[in-house]
mmCIF file of C-alpha atoms in Angstrom:
data_model
loop_
_atom_site.group_PDB
_atom_site.id
_atom_site.type_symbol
_atom_site.label_atom_id
_atom_site.label_comp_id
_atom_site.label_asym_id
_atom_site.label_seq_id
_atom_site.Cartn_x
_atom_site.Cartn_y
_atom_site.Cartn_z
ATOM 1 C CA MET A 18 -76.482 -66.310 -80.229
ATOM 2 C CA ALA A 19 -79.068 -68.210 -78.206
ATOM 3 C CA GLN A 20 -79.680 -66.915 -74.692
ATOM 4 C CA VAL A 21 -81.865 -69.874 -73.729
ATOM 5 C CA ALA A 22 -81.088 -73.490 -74.448
ATOM 6 C CA ILE A 23 -83.919 -75.972 -74.336
ATOM 7 C CA VAL A 24 -82.876 -79.571 -73.856
ATOM 8 C CA MET A 25 -85.299 -82.448 -73.907
ATOM 9 C CA GLY A 26 -84.791 -86.082 -73.091
ATOM 10 C CA SER A 27 -86.556 -87.238 -76.245
ATOM 11 C CA ASN A 28 -87.910 -85.738 -79.444
ATOM 12 C CA SER A 29 -91.320 -86.982 -78.280
ATOM 13 C CA ASP A 30 -91.192 -84.146 -75.702
ATOM 14 C CA LEU A 31 -91.262 -81.504 -78.442
ATOM 15 C CA PRO A 32 -95.074 -81.045 -78.574
ATOM 16 C CA VAL A 33 -95.027 -80.044 -74.892
ATOM 17 C CA VAL A 34 -91.800 -78.035 -75.181
ATOM 18 C CA GLN A 35 -93.446 -76.020 -77.969
ATOM 19 C CA GLY A 36 -95.182 -73.950 -75.288
ATOM 20 C CA ALA A 37 -91.797 -72.662 -74.059
ATOM 21 C CA ILE A 38 -90.648 -72.039 -77.613
ATOM 22 C CA ASP A 39 -93.788 -70.024 -78.364
ATOM 23 C CA GLN A 40 -93.317 -67.869 -75.255
ATOM 24 C CA LEU A 41 -89.651 -67.224 -75.967
ATOM 25 C CA LYS A 42 -90.473 -66.255 -79.551
ATOM 26 C CA SER A 43 -93.224 -63.904 -78.362
ATOM 27 C CA PHE A 44 -90.709 -62.058 -76.164
ATOM 28 C CA GLY A 45 -88.043 -61.982 -78.881
ATOM 29 C CA VAL A 46 -85.665 -64.235 -76.937
ATOM 30 C CA ASP A 47 -83.186 -66.230 -78.997
ATOM 31 C CA PHE A 48 -83.108 -69.932 -78.173
ATOM 32 C CA GLU A 49 -81.765 -73.250 -79.335
ATOM 33 C CA ALA A 50 -83.178 -76.733 -78.812
ATOM 34 C CA HIS A 51 -81.430 -80.076 -78.380
ATOM 35 C CA VAL A 52 -82.324 -83.689 -77.649
ATOM 36 C CA ILE A 53 -80.047 -84.944 -74.891
ATOM 37 C CA SER A 54 -80.749 -87.943 -72.711
ATOM 38 C CA ALA A 55 -79.366 -87.974 -69.186
ATOM 39 C CA HIS A 56 -79.303 -91.766 -69.311
ATOM 40 C CA ARG A 57 -78.605 -92.690 -72.926
ATOM 41 C CA THR A 58 -76.191 -89.855 -73.800
ATOM 42 C CA PRO A 59 -74.679 -88.779 -70.466
ATOM 43 C CA GLN A 60 -71.407 -87.629 -72.063
ATOM 44 C CA ARG A 61 -73.352 -85.387 -74.422
ATOM 45 C CA ALA A 62 -75.260 -83.934 -71.453
ATOM 46 C CA GLU A 63 -71.992 -83.208 -69.646
ATOM 47 C CA GLU A 64 -70.360 -81.627 -72.718
ATOM 48 C CA PHE A 65 -73.410 -79.489 -73.400
ATOM 49 C CA ALA A 66 -73.693 -78.248 -69.815
ATOM 50 C CA LYS A 67 -69.981 -77.491 -69.458
ATOM 51 C CA SER A 68 -69.866 -75.472 -72.693
ATOM 52 C CA ALA A 69 -73.259 -73.729 -72.529
ATOM 53 C CA LYS A 70 -72.041 -70.554 -70.828
ATOM 54 C CA GLU A 71 -69.103 -70.049 -73.186
ATOM 55 C CA ASN A 72 -71.547 -70.579 -76.070
ATOM 56 C CA GLY A 73 -73.604 -67.606 -74.867
ATOM 57 C CA VAL A 74 -76.405 -69.475 -73.119
ATOM 58 C CA LYS A 75 -77.713 -67.728 -70.000
ATOM 59 C CA VAL A 76 -80.620 -69.987 -68.978
ATOM 60 C CA ILE A 77 -81.319 -73.671 -69.628
ATOM 61 C CA ILE A 78 -84.751 -75.301 -69.765
ATOM 62 C CA ALA A 79 -84.507 -79.072 -69.285
ATOM 63 C CA ALA A 80 -87.597 -81.083 -70.195
ATOM 64 C CA ALA A 81 -87.883 -84.742 -69.291
ATOM 65 C CA GLY A 82 -90.384 -87.387 -68.353
ATOM 66 C CA LYS A 83 -90.319 -90.567 -66.299
ATOM 67 C CA ALA A 84 -87.070 -90.649 -64.261
ATOM 68 C CA ALA A 85 -86.529 -87.004 -65.320
ATOM 69 C CA HIS A 86 -82.889 -86.628 -64.299
ATOM 70 C CA LEU A 87 -81.919 -84.332 -67.174
ATOM 71 C CA GLY A 88 -82.291 -81.040 -65.296
ATOM 72 C CA GLY A 89 -80.263 -82.289 -62.359
ATOM 73 C CA VAL A 90 -77.520 -83.718 -64.541
ATOM 74 C CA ILE A 91 -77.266 -80.443 -66.474
ATOM 75 C CA ALA A 92 -77.292 -78.411 -63.238
ATOM 76 C CA ALA A 93 -74.481 -80.558 -61.832
ATOM 77 C CA TYR A 94 -72.172 -79.426 -64.641
ATOM 78 C CA THR A 95 -73.014 -75.707 -64.919
ATOM 79 C CA THR A 96 -73.508 -72.616 -62.804
ATOM 80 C CA LEU A 97 -76.215 -71.367 -65.178
ATOM 81 C CA PRO A 98 -79.810 -71.372 -63.931
ATOM 82 C CA VAL A 99 -81.691 -74.507 -64.948
ATOM 83 C CA ILE A 100 -85.475 -74.670 -65.200
ATOM 84 C CA ALA A 101 -86.828 -78.203 -65.043
ATOM 85 C CA LEU A 102 -89.940 -78.981 -67.070
ATOM 86 C CA PRO A 103 -91.568 -82.268 -66.048
ATOM 87 C CA ILE A 104 -93.266 -84.024 -68.945
ATOM 88 C CA LYS A 105 -96.440 -85.992 -68.327
ATOM 89 C CA SER A 106 -95.742 -89.628 -69.079
ATOM 90 C CA SER A 107 -97.738 -92.813 -69.024
ATOM 91 C CA PHE A 108 -96.542 -93.447 -65.490
ATOM 92 C CA MET A 109 -98.155 -91.564 -62.629
ATOM 93 C CA ASP A 110 -99.317 -88.792 -65.003
ATOM 94 C CA GLY A 111 -95.950 -87.058 -64.674
ATOM 95 C CA LEU A 112 -95.908 -86.937 -60.886
ATOM 96 C CA ASP A 113 -92.823 -89.150 -60.944
ATOM 97 C CA SER A 114 -91.087 -86.602 -63.184
ATOM 98 C CA LEU A 115 -92.128 -83.676 -61.002
ATOM 99 C CA LEU A 116 -90.893 -85.337 -57.823
ATOM 100 C CA SER A 117 -87.574 -86.260 -59.450
ATOM 101 C CA MET A 118 -87.050 -82.610 -60.338
ATOM 102 C CA VAL A 119 -88.049 -80.900 -57.111
ATOM 103 C CA GLN A 120 -86.086 -83.279 -54.851
ATOM 104 C CA MET A 121 -82.641 -82.088 -55.893
ATOM 105 C CA PRO A 122 -79.849 -82.332 -53.330
ATOM 106 C CA THR A 123 -78.476 -79.215 -51.687
ATOM 107 C CA GLY A 124 -76.045 -77.439 -53.983
ATOM 108 C CA ILE A 125 -77.634 -78.602 -57.239
ATOM 109 C CA PRO A 126 -80.818 -76.516 -57.443
ATOM 110 C CA VAL A 127 -83.187 -76.484 -60.369
ATOM 111 C CA ALA A 128 -86.243 -74.282 -60.651
ATOM 112 C CA THR A 129 -89.227 -76.455 -61.510
ATOM 113 C CA VAL A 130 -92.505 -75.599 -63.225
ATOM 114 C CA ALA A 131 -95.737 -77.591 -63.357
ATOM 115 C CA ILE A 132 -96.120 -80.862 -65.227
ATOM 116 C CA ASN A 133 -96.301 -79.902 -68.932
ATOM 117 C CA GLY A 134 -95.892 -76.256 -67.815
ATOM 118 C CA ALA A 135 -93.753 -75.315 -70.793
ATOM 119 C CA ALA A 136 -95.249 -71.840 -71.233
ATOM 120 C CA ASN A 137 -94.271 -70.962 -67.660
ATOM 121 C CA ALA A 138 -90.775 -72.341 -68.257
ATOM 122 C CA GLY A 139 -90.404 -69.956 -71.201
ATOM 123 C CA ILE A 140 -91.793 -67.025 -69.222
ATOM 124 C CA LEU A 141 -89.535 -67.790 -66.245
ATOM 125 C CA ALA A 142 -86.492 -67.946 -68.520
ATOM 126 C CA ALA A 143 -87.458 -64.569 -69.995
ATOM 127 C CA LYS A 144 -87.875 -63.111 -66.492
ATOM 128 C CA MET A 145 -84.400 -64.330 -65.542
ATOM 129 C CA LEU A 146 -82.938 -62.674 -68.625
ATOM 130 C CA ALA A 147 -84.914 -59.488 -67.998
ATOM 131 C CA THR A 148 -82.922 -58.808 -64.825
ATOM 132 C CA SER A 149 -80.227 -57.423 -67.136
ATOM 133 C CA ASP A 150 -82.301 -56.537 -70.241
ATOM 134 C CA PRO A 151 -84.536 -53.463 -69.849
ATOM 135 C CA ALA A 152 -86.211 -53.928 -73.249
ATOM 136 C CA LEU A 153 -87.177 -57.499 -72.395
ATOM 137 C CA LEU A 154 -88.435 -56.311 -69.015
ATOM 138 C CA GLU A 155 -90.771 -53.883 -70.803
ATOM 139 C CA ARG A 156 -92.095 -56.682 -73.034
ATOM 140 C CA LEU A 157 -92.762 -58.778 -69.930
ATOM 141 C CA LYS A 158 -94.574 -55.864 -68.295
ATOM 142 C CA ALA A 159 -96.745 -55.492 -71.407
ATOM 143 C CA TYR A 160 -97.495 -59.216 -71.307
ATOM 144 C CA SER A 161 -98.538 -58.998 -67.646
ATOM 145 C CA GLU A 162 -100.742 -56.009 -68.431
ATOM 146 C CA LYS A 163 -102.388 -57.969 -71.250
ATOM 147 C CA LEU A 164 -103.111 -60.865 -68.875
ATOM 148 C CA LYS A 165 -104.569 -58.465 -66.317
ATOM 149 C CA ASN A 166 -106.785 -56.829 -68.944
ATOM 150 C CA GLN A 167 -108.101 -60.218 -70.061
ATOM 151 C CA VAL A 168 -109.102 -61.115 -66.507
ATOM 152 C CA VAL A 169 -110.711 -57.707 -65.925
ATOM 153 C CA ALA A 170 -112.688 -58.006 -69.167
ATOM 154 C CA LYS A 171 -114.007 -61.429 -68.144
ATOM 155 C CA ALA A 172 -114.894 -60.176 -64.662
ATOM 156 C CA ASP A 173 -116.669 -57.150 -66.122
ATOM 157 C CA LYS A 174 -118.627 -59.385 -68.497
ATOM 158 C CA LEU A 175 -119.669 -61.640 -65.608
ATOM 159 C CA ASP A 176 -120.798 -58.606 -63.620
ATOM 160 C CA GLU A 177 -122.672 -57.248 -66.635
ATOM 161 C CA ILE A 178 -124.637 -60.322 -67.709
ATOM 162 C CA GLY A 179 -124.735 -62.385 -64.522
ATOM 163 C CA TYR A 180 -123.553 -65.823 -63.574
ATOM 164 C CA GLU A 181 -126.177 -67.926 -65.394
ATOM 165 C CA ALA A 182 -125.796 -66.089 -68.744
ATOM 166 C CA TYR A 183 -122.020 -66.175 -68.439
ATOM 167 C CA LEU A 184 -122.048 -69.969 -67.966
ATOM 168 C CA LYS A 185 -124.128 -70.394 -71.114
ATOM 169 C CA GLN A 186 -121.457 -68.538 -73.121
ATOM 170 C CA MET A 187 -118.658 -70.789 -71.902
#
């Protein structure tokens, strides 16, 4: 049973959404993915959102570009947490999508990650689930430790060889 549902406004969003899928897979989180348009299939969006919880979903990631109303529409029909993922489009480099997502009215909140920030959407979904899943929490801690170790290794290398030599290696 999928704990995270990923919905996207168009199948053209899938290359960006893949970052969330990869993160969820790396943490062992079950997910499902759907194409649902807030504007072209509003009834499908409503049906999905209203039935998500009874279908075992605990967190929803909603990816959309341009008008980007999908996250808000989904959030209007469910009490589940919704993470909005703005997709960079040909208009305003995705700023229009980002602003549509973060300007939700009171009572219909959606968490929002950066434009094309799919990896963070997946990580945030995992963190939400980890509040009641100790094993997942441990995997997230290991992931954070790995990130820390990567930064420390780079800092140590910079200290060891100096700024100019480090730049040449980049």
